[in-house]
Amino acid sequence: MQIGGLGTNGTATLDGTSQVQKSAKKTVENAITDGFVKQIETLAREDAEKGIYMDEKFSQLRRARMEQYISPDRAGPMAKVNSVMKTLEKEQERIKVYLERLLGDYSAEIEGDSIFRTAEVYSPEGELIASYSSFYGQWTTHQTKAELNFITETDMIYLQAFREARAEMKATAQGQAQAPANAATVDIRA
């Protein structure tokens, strides 16, 4: 038994029963009046005589009673949230049009909320060229295939030129080393 602690759903408990559970039990007890019980019993007898368990009349009676006495007001909050979602949808469309004008042939995907945001920027060819994460607070650039090809090609040009220069230096050094060996020697003896 838990007194004054937290239940599994994080609600305050008293004697092991949450306030939500106690409130729900009380609401149900108040909705199931003696008159309502008699209506249920009458429908159950009628259904038994017809050989149908829980005919539609019972379901309709129960739904009407539940909506009147048990169910929370969903319509009001749902309408307000719908309004917010429509506003967000319009805002997202406005941002999309703005980005299209701003970026030209480039495109972007932006996601997030007030806590965490991400963005990805794509080239006109559809390649990811940059990304942003508010977690790191900075942009990261991504190499395109063309950039990779350019780096590979220039690396190969450099490597070839480097090897040629080293070969020339080696040949020149060998030529200089051979020159004194081929030079005429003079022996002067007295």
PDB file of C-alpha atoms in Angstrom:
ATOM      1  CA  MET A   1       0.000   0.000   0.000  1.00  0.00           C
ATOM      2  CA  GLN A   2       1.298   3.440  -0.911  1.00  0.00           C
ATOM      3  CA  ILE A   3       0.270   6.559   0.947  1.00  0.00           C
ATOM      4  CA  GLY A   4       0.889   9.953  -0.577  1.00  0.00           C
ATOM      5  CA  GLY A   5       3.298   8.636  -3.233  1.00  0.00           C
ATOM      6  CA  LEU A   6       3.164   8.613  -7.000  1.00  0.00           C
ATOM      7  CA  GLY A   7       1.243   5.996  -8.951  1.00  0.00           C
ATOM      8  CA  THR A   8       2.516   4.274 -12.090  1.00  0.00           C
ATOM      9  CA  ASN A   9       1.086   7.015 -14.284  1.00  0.00           C
ATOM     10  CA  GLY A  10       2.726   9.748 -12.204  1.00  0.00           C
ATOM     11  CA  THR A  11      -0.496  10.783 -10.425  1.00  0.00           C
ATOM     12  CA  ALA A  12      -0.679  11.311  -6.696  1.00  0.00           C
ATOM     13  CA  THR A  13      -1.937   8.309  -4.764  1.00  0.00           C
ATOM     14  CA  LEU A  14      -3.703   7.904  -1.475  1.00  0.00           C
ATOM     15  CA  ASP A  15      -4.069   4.391  -0.085  1.00  0.00           C
ATOM     16  CA  GLY A  16      -2.744   2.957  -3.371  1.00  0.00           C
ATOM     17  CA  THR A  17      -5.485   4.513  -5.521  1.00  0.00           C
ATOM     18  CA  SER A  18      -4.739   7.500  -7.741  1.00  0.00           C
ATOM     19  CA  GLN A  19      -6.869  10.627  -7.643  1.00  0.00           C
ATOM     20  CA  VAL A  20      -7.771   9.974 -11.307  1.00  0.00           C
ATOM     21  CA  GLN A  21      -9.014   6.486 -10.443  1.00  0.00           C
ATOM     22  CA  LYS A  22     -11.006   7.775  -7.463  1.00  0.00           C
ATOM     23  CA  SER A  23     -12.527  10.553  -9.543  1.00  0.00           C
ATOM     24  CA  ALA A  24     -13.427   8.123 -12.344  1.00  0.00           C
ATOM     25  CA  LYS A  25     -15.063   5.716  -9.905  1.00  0.00           C
ATOM     26  CA  LYS A  26     -17.122   8.513  -8.337  1.00  0.00           C
ATOM     27  CA  THR A  27     -18.205   9.838 -11.761  1.00  0.00           C
ATOM     28  CA  VAL A  28     -19.343   6.378 -12.858  1.00  0.00           C
ATOM     29  CA  GLU A  29     -21.218   5.792  -9.590  1.00  0.00           C
ATOM     30  CA  ASN A  30     -23.071   9.078 -10.048  1.00  0.00           C
ATOM     31  CA  ALA A  31     -24.000   8.263 -13.656  1.00  0.00           C
ATOM     32  CA  ILE A  32     -25.356   4.770 -12.938  1.00  0.00           C
ATOM     33  CA  THR A  33     -28.534   5.699 -11.109  1.00  0.00           C
ATOM     34  CA  ASP A  34     -31.273   3.266 -10.073  1.00  0.00           C
ATOM     35  CA  GLY A  35     -33.431   4.483 -12.956  1.00  0.00           C
ATOM     36  CA  PHE A  36     -30.628   3.881 -15.463  1.00  0.00           C
ATOM     37  CA  VAL A  37     -30.040   0.386 -14.061  1.00  0.00           C
ATOM     38  CA  LYS A  38     -33.770  -0.389 -14.556  1.00  0.00           C
ATOM     39  CA  GLN A  39     -33.506   0.779 -18.203  1.00  0.00           C
ATOM     40  CA  ILE A  40     -30.527  -1.544 -18.761  1.00  0.00           C
ATOM     41  CA  GLU A  41     -32.330  -4.472 -17.118  1.00  0.00           C
ATOM     42  CA  THR A  42     -35.431  -3.881 -19.260  1.00  0.00           C
ATOM     43  CA  LEU A  43     -33.366  -3.839 -22.466  1.00  0.00           C
ATOM     44  CA  ALA A  44     -31.477  -6.972 -21.366  1.00  0.00           C
ATOM     45  CA  ARG A  45     -34.799  -8.851 -20.874  1.00  0.00           C
ATOM     46  CA  GLU A  46     -36.080  -7.677 -24.266  1.00  0.00           C
ATOM     47  CA  ASP A  47     -32.811  -8.772 -25.922  1.00  0.00           C
ATOM     48  CA  ALA A  48     -32.959 -12.147 -24.146  1.00  0.00           C
ATOM     49  CA  GLU A  49     -36.482 -12.706 -25.500  1.00  0.00           C
ATOM     50  CA  LYS A  50     -35.232 -11.835 -29.030  1.00  0.00           C
ATOM     51  CA  GLY A  51     -32.152 -14.005 -28.592  1.00  0.00           C
ATOM     52  CA  ILE A  52     -29.841 -11.029 -29.273  1.00  0.00           C
ATOM     53  CA  TYR A  53     -27.094 -10.111 -26.820  1.00  0.00           C
ATOM     54  CA  MET A  54     -26.647  -6.326 -26.509  1.00  0.00           C
ATOM     55  CA  ASP A  55     -28.915  -5.165 -29.292  1.00  0.00           C
ATOM     56  CA  GLU A  56     -28.383  -1.695 -30.769  1.00  0.00           C
ATOM     57  CA  LYS A  57     -30.866  -0.044 -28.331  1.00  0.00           C
ATOM     58  CA  PHE A  58     -28.598  -0.892 -25.392  1.00  0.00           C
ATOM     59  CA  SER A  59     -25.507   0.469 -27.176  1.00  0.00           C
ATOM     60  CA  GLN A  60     -27.365   3.692 -28.013  1.00  0.00           C
ATOM     61  CA  LEU A  61     -28.643   4.108 -24.436  1.00  0.00           C
ATOM     62  CA  ARG A  62     -25.192   3.488 -22.962  1.00  0.00           C
ATOM     63  CA  ARG A  63     -23.468   5.855 -25.457  1.00  0.00           C
ATOM     64  CA  ALA A  64     -25.977   8.659 -24.776  1.00  0.00           C
ATOM     65  CA  ARG A  65     -25.612   8.307 -20.988  1.00  0.00           C
ATOM     66  CA  MET A  66     -21.819   8.152 -21.203  1.00  0.00           C
ATOM     67  CA  GLU A  67     -21.651  11.258 -23.407  1.00  0.00           C
ATOM     68  CA  GLN A  68     -23.937  13.138 -21.030  1.00  0.00           C
ATOM     69  CA  TYR A  69     -22.384  12.167 -17.693  1.00  0.00           C
ATOM     70  CA  ILE A  70     -18.965  10.575 -18.229  1.00  0.00           C
ATOM     71  CA  SER A  71     -17.150  11.708 -21.358  1.00  0.00           C
ATOM     72  CA  PRO A  72     -15.051  14.875 -21.235  1.00  0.00           C
ATOM     73  CA  ASP A  73     -15.682  17.777 -23.567  1.00  0.00           C
ATOM     74  CA  ARG A  74     -13.610  16.740 -26.562  1.00  0.00           C
ATOM     75  CA  ALA A  75     -15.196  18.982 -29.171  1.00  0.00           C
ATOM     76  CA  GLY A  76     -13.958  22.261 -27.683  1.00  0.00           C
ATOM     77  CA  PRO A  77     -10.282  21.339 -27.279  1.00  0.00           C
ATOM     78  CA  MET A  78     -10.296  19.457 -30.604  1.00  0.00           C
ATOM     79  CA  ALA A  79     -11.652  22.551 -32.400  1.00  0.00           C
ATOM     80  CA  LYS A  80      -8.976  24.750 -30.796  1.00  0.00           C
ATOM     81  CA  VAL A  81      -6.197  22.310 -31.701  1.00  0.00           C
ATOM     82  CA  ASN A  82      -7.571  22.075 -35.258  1.00  0.00           C
ATOM     83  CA  SER A  83      -7.355  25.854 -35.466  1.00  0.00           C
ATOM     84  CA  VAL A  84      -3.736  25.800 -34.281  1.00  0.00           C
ATOM     85  CA  MET A  85      -2.871  23.008 -36.734  1.00  0.00           C
ATOM     86  CA  LYS A  86      -4.422  24.957 -39.628  1.00  0.00           C
ATOM     87  CA  THR A  87      -2.456  28.031 -38.587  1.00  0.00           C
ATOM     88  CA  LEU A  88       0.749  25.960 -38.478  1.00  0.00           C
ATOM     89  CA  GLU A  89      -0.056  24.452 -41.871  1.00  0.00           C
ATOM     90  CA  LYS A  90      -0.508  27.914 -43.364  1.00  0.00           C
ATOM     91  CA  GLU A  91       2.706  29.080 -41.696  1.00  0.00           C
ATOM     92  CA  GLN A  92       4.606  26.075 -43.038  1.00  0.00           C
ATOM     93  CA  GLU A  93       3.279  26.754 -46.539  1.00  0.00           C
ATOM     94  CA  ARG A  94       4.279  30.410 -46.210  1.00  0.00           C
ATOM     95  CA  ILE A  95       7.790  29.380 -45.108  1.00  0.00           C
ATOM     96  CA  LYS A  96       8.017  26.899 -47.990  1.00  0.00           C
ATOM     97  CA  VAL A  97       7.129  29.600 -50.531  1.00  0.00           C
ATOM     98  CA  TYR A  98       9.582  31.998 -48.869  1.00  0.00           C
ATOM     99  CA  LEU A  99      12.366  29.393 -48.982  1.00  0.00           C
ATOM    100  CA  GLU A 100      11.644  28.628 -52.631  1.00  0.00           C
ATOM    101  CA  ARG A 101      12.009  32.310 -53.468  1.00  0.00           C
ATOM    102  CA  LEU A 102      15.076  32.704 -51.287  1.00  0.00           C
ATOM    103  CA  LEU A 103      16.884  29.553 -52.354  1.00  0.00           C
ATOM    104  CA  GLY A 104      16.027  29.527 -56.049  1.00  0.00           C
ATOM    105  CA  ASP A 105      16.843  26.079 -57.429  1.00  0.00           C
ATOM    106  CA  TYR A 106      18.066  24.903 -54.029  1.00  0.00           C
ATOM    107  CA  SER A 107      15.726  23.273 -51.536  1.00  0.00           C
ATOM    108  CA  ALA A 108      15.618  22.784 -47.801  1.00  0.00           C
ATOM    109  CA  GLU A 109      13.938  20.610 -45.211  1.00  0.00           C
ATOM    110  CA  ILE A 110      13.436  22.207 -41.828  1.00  0.00           C
ATOM    111  CA  GLU A 111      12.005  20.391 -38.825  1.00  0.00           C
ATOM    112  CA  GLY A 112      11.751  21.005 -35.143  1.00  0.00           C
ATOM    113  CA  ASP A 113      10.114  22.768 -32.297  1.00  0.00           C
ATOM    114  CA  SER A 114      11.151  25.358 -29.733  1.00  0.00           C
ATOM    115  CA  ILE A 115      13.652  22.921 -28.207  1.00  0.00           C
ATOM    116  CA  PHE A 116      15.299  21.087 -31.105  1.00  0.00           C
ATOM    117  CA  ARG A 117      15.617  22.076 -34.749  1.00  0.00           C
ATOM    118  CA  THR A 118      17.268  20.532 -37.797  1.00  0.00           C
ATOM    119  CA  ALA A 119      17.716  21.756 -41.343  1.00  0.00           C
ATOM    120  CA  GLU A 120      19.059  20.208 -44.523  1.00  0.00           C
ATOM    121  CA  VAL A 121      19.952  22.141 -47.664  1.00  0.00           C
ATOM    122  CA  TYR A 122      19.971  20.406 -51.054  1.00  0.00           C
ATOM    123  CA  SER A 123      21.631  21.424 -54.327  1.00  0.00           C
ATOM    124  CA  PRO A 124      19.589  21.827 -57.520  1.00  0.00           C
ATOM    125  CA  GLU A 125      20.659  18.243 -58.360  1.00  0.00           C
ATOM    126  CA  GLY A 126      19.134  17.010 -55.105  1.00  0.00           C
ATOM    127  CA  GLU A 127      22.374  16.351 -53.223  1.00  0.00           C
ATOM    128  CA  LEU A 128      22.623  17.167 -49.522  1.00  0.00           C
ATOM    129  CA  ILE A 129      25.135  20.023 -49.280  1.00  0.00           C
ATOM    130  CA  ALA A 130      24.686  21.286 -45.705  1.00  0.00           C
ATOM    131  CA  SER A 131      22.868  20.387 -42.517  1.00  0.00           C
ATOM    132  CA  TYR A 132      22.187  22.087 -39.209  1.00  0.00           C
ATOM    133  CA  SER A 133      21.341  20.697 -35.793  1.00  0.00           C
ATOM    134  CA  SER A 134      20.487  22.913 -32.846  1.00  0.00           C
ATOM    135  CA  PHE A 135      21.945  20.164 -30.627  1.00  0.00           C
ATOM    136  CA  TYR A 136      25.424  21.029 -31.930  1.00  0.00           C
ATOM    137  CA  GLY A 137      24.529  24.631 -32.758  1.00  0.00           C
ATOM    138  CA  GLN A 138      26.425  24.678 -36.019  1.00  0.00           C
ATOM    139  CA  TRP A 139      26.286  23.863 -39.707  1.00  0.00           C
ATOM    140  CA  THR A 140      27.950  20.829 -41.248  1.00  0.00           C
ATOM    141  CA  THR A 141      28.873  20.866 -44.942  1.00  0.00           C
ATOM    142  CA  HIS A 142      28.502  17.695 -47.000  1.00  0.00           C
ATOM    143  CA  GLN A 143      30.705  16.909 -49.990  1.00  0.00           C
ATOM    144  CA  THR A 144      28.941  16.524 -53.327  1.00  0.00           C
ATOM    145  CA  LYS A 145      29.853  13.913 -55.923  1.00  0.00           C
ATOM    146  CA  ALA A 146      31.278  16.654 -58.142  1.00  0.00           C
ATOM    147  CA  GLU A 147      33.465  17.913 -55.300  1.00  0.00           C
ATOM    148  CA  LEU A 148      34.682  14.391 -54.590  1.00  0.00           C
ATOM    149  CA  ASN A 149      35.470  13.863 -58.287  1.00  0.00           C
ATOM    150  CA  PHE A 150      37.296  17.227 -58.424  1.00  0.00           C
ATOM    151  CA  ILE A 151      39.409  16.341 -55.394  1.00  0.00           C
ATOM    152  CA  THR A 152      40.219  12.911 -56.861  1.00  0.00           C
ATOM    153  CA  GLU A 153      41.192  14.362 -60.247  1.00  0.00           C
ATOM    154  CA  THR A 154      43.359  17.143 -58.786  1.00  0.00           C
ATOM    155  CA  ASP A 155      45.011  14.621 -56.428  1.00  0.00           C
ATOM    156  CA  MET A 156      45.953  12.512 -59.456  1.00  0.00           C
ATOM    157  CA  ILE A 157      47.302  15.549 -61.377  1.00  0.00           C
ATOM    158  CA  TYR A 158      49.349  16.568 -58.337  1.00  0.00           C
ATOM    159  CA  LEU A 159      50.632  13.007 -57.802  1.00  0.00           C
ATOM    160  CA  GLN A 160      51.747  12.751 -61.431  1.00  0.00           C
ATOM    161  CA  ALA A 161      53.488  16.156 -61.347  1.00  0.00           C
ATOM    162  CA  PHE A 162      55.136  15.306 -58.018  1.00  0.00           C
ATOM    163  CA  ARG A 163      56.455  11.987 -59.335  1.00  0.00           C
ATOM    164  CA  GLU A 164      57.755  13.660 -62.513  1.00  0.00           C
ATOM    165  CA  ALA A 165      59.511  16.359 -60.468  1.00  0.00           C
ATOM    166  CA  ARG A 166      61.105  13.735 -58.206  1.00  0.00           C
ATOM    167  CA  ALA A 167      62.246  11.738 -61.248  1.00  0.00           C
ATOM    168  CA  GLU A 168      63.799  14.883 -62.792  1.00  0.00           C
ATOM    169  CA  MET A 169      65.551  15.693 -59.522  1.00  0.00           C
ATOM    170  CA  LYS A 170      66.858  12.139 -59.275  1.00  0.00           C
ATOM    171  CA  ALA A 171      68.096  12.224 -62.897  1.00  0.00           C
ATOM    172  CA  THR A 172      69.791  15.586 -62.333  1.00  0.00           C
ATOM    173  CA  ALA A 173      71.431  14.334 -59.147  1.00  0.00           C
ATOM    174  CA  GLN A 174      72.669  11.208 -60.941  1.00  0.00           C
ATOM    175  CA  GLY A 175      73.983  13.331 -63.816  1.00  0.00           C
ATOM    176  CA  GLN A 176      75.930  15.559 -61.447  1.00  0.00           C
ATOM    177  CA  ALA A 177      77.360  12.543 -59.623  1.00  0.00           C
ATOM    178  CA  GLN A 178      78.559  11.024 -62.917  1.00  0.00           C
ATOM    179  CA  ALA A 179      80.155  14.237 -64.233  1.00  0.00           C
ATOM    180  CA  PRO A 180      83.179  14.272 -61.848  1.00  0.00           C
ATOM    181  CA  ALA A 181      83.836  10.613 -62.619  1.00  0.00           C
ATOM    182  CA  ASN A 182      84.050  11.329 -66.380  1.00  0.00           C
ATOM    183  CA  ALA A 183      86.242  14.404 -65.974  1.00  0.00           C
ATOM    184  CA  ALA A 184      89.926  14.133 -67.046  1.00  0.00           C
ATOM    185  CA  THR A 185      92.428  13.753 -64.294  1.00  0.00           C
ATOM    186  CA  VAL A 186      95.865  15.275 -64.246  1.00  0.00           C
ATOM    187  CA  ASP A 187      98.672  13.702 -62.324  1.00  0.00           C
ATOM    188  CA  ILE A 188     101.381  16.144 -61.464  1.00  0.00           C
ATOM    189  CA  ARG A 189     104.471  14.596 -59.919  1.00  0.00           C
ATOM    190  CA  ALA A 190     107.585  16.300 -59.145  1.00  0.00           C
TER     191      ALA A 190
END
